[in-house]
PDB file of C-alpha atoms in Angstrom:
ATOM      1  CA  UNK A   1     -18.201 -24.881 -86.799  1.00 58.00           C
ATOM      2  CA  UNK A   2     -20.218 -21.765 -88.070  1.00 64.00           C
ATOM      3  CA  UNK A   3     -22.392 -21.630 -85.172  1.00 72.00           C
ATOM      4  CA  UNK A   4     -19.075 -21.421 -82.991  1.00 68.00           C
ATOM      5  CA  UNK A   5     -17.905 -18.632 -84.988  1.00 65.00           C
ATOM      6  CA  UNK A   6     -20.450 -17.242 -85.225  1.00 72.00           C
ATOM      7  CA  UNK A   7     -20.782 -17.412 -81.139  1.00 72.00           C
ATOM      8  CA  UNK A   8     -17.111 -16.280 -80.548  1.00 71.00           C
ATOM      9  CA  UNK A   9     -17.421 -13.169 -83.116  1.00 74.00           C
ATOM     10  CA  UNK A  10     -20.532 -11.791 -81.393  1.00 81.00           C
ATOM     11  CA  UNK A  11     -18.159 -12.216 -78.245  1.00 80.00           C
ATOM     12  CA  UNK A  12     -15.789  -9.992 -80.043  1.00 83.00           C
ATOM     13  CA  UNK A  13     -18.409  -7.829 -81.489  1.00 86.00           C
ATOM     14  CA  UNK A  14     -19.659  -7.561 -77.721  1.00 88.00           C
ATOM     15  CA  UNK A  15     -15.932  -6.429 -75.892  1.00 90.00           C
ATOM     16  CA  UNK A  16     -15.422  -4.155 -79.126  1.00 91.00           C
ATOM     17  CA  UNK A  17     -18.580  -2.496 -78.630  1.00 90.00           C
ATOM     18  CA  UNK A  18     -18.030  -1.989 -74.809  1.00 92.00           C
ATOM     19  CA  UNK A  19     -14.221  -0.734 -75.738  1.00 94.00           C
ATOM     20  CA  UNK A  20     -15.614   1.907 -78.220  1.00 94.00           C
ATOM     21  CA  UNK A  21     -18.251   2.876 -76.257  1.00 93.00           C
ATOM     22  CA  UNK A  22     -15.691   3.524 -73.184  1.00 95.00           C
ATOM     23  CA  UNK A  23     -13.359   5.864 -75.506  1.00 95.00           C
ATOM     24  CA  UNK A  24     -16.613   7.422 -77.045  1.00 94.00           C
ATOM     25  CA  UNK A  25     -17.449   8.347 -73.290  1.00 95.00           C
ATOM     26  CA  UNK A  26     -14.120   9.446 -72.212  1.00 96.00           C
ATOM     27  CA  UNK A  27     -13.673  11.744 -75.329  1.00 95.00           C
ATOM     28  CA  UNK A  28     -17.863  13.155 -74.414  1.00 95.00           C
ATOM     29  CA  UNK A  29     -16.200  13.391 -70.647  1.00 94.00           C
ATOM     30  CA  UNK A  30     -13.351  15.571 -71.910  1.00 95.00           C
ATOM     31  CA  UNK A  31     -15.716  17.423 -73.955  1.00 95.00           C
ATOM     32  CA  UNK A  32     -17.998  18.437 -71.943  1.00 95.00           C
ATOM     33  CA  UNK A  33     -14.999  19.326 -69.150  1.00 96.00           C
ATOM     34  CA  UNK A  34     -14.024  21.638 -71.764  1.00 95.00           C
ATOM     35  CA  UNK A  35     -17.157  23.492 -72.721  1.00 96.00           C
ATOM     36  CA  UNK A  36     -17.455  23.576 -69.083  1.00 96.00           C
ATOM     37  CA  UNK A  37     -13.902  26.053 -69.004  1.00 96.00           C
ATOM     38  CA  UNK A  38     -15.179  27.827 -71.624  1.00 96.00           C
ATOM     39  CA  UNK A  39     -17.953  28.682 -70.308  1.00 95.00           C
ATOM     40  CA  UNK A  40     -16.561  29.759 -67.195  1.00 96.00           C
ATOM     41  CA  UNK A  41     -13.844  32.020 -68.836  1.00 95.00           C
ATOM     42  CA  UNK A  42     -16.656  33.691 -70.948  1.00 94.00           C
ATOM     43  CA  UNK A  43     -18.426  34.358 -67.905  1.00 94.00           C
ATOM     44  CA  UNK A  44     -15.382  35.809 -66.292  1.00 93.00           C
ATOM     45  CA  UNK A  45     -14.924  38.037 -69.105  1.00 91.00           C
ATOM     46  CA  UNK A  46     -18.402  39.174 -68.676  1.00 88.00           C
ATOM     47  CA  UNK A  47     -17.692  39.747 -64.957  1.00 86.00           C
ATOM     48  CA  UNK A  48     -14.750  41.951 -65.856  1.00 85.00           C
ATOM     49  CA  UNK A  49     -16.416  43.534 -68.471  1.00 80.00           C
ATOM     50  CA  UNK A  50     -19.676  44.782 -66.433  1.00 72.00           C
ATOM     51  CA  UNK A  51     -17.069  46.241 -63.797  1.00 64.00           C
TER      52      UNK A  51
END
């Protein structure tokens, strides 16, 4: 009996891990996206500014 709960939690364990690590990647995705805007609009702003 312990060795099947034991077997069905790391399951769980397992599926939560992948679930979180999904998330984790979507929010570093987003992230990323939007250091990627920021840097562009600084960059425009140092385009306009050198004019």
């Amino acid at each position: 009996m312990i060795e099947y709960l034991s077997g069905s939690f790391s399951m769980g364990g397992a599926l939560g891990g992948l679930v979180i690590f999904i998330f984790y990647k979507r929010g570093l995705d987003a992230k990323i996206k939007g250091l990627q805007l920021q840097i562009d609009q600084l960059k425009k702003q140092q385009d306009t500014q050198d004019d």
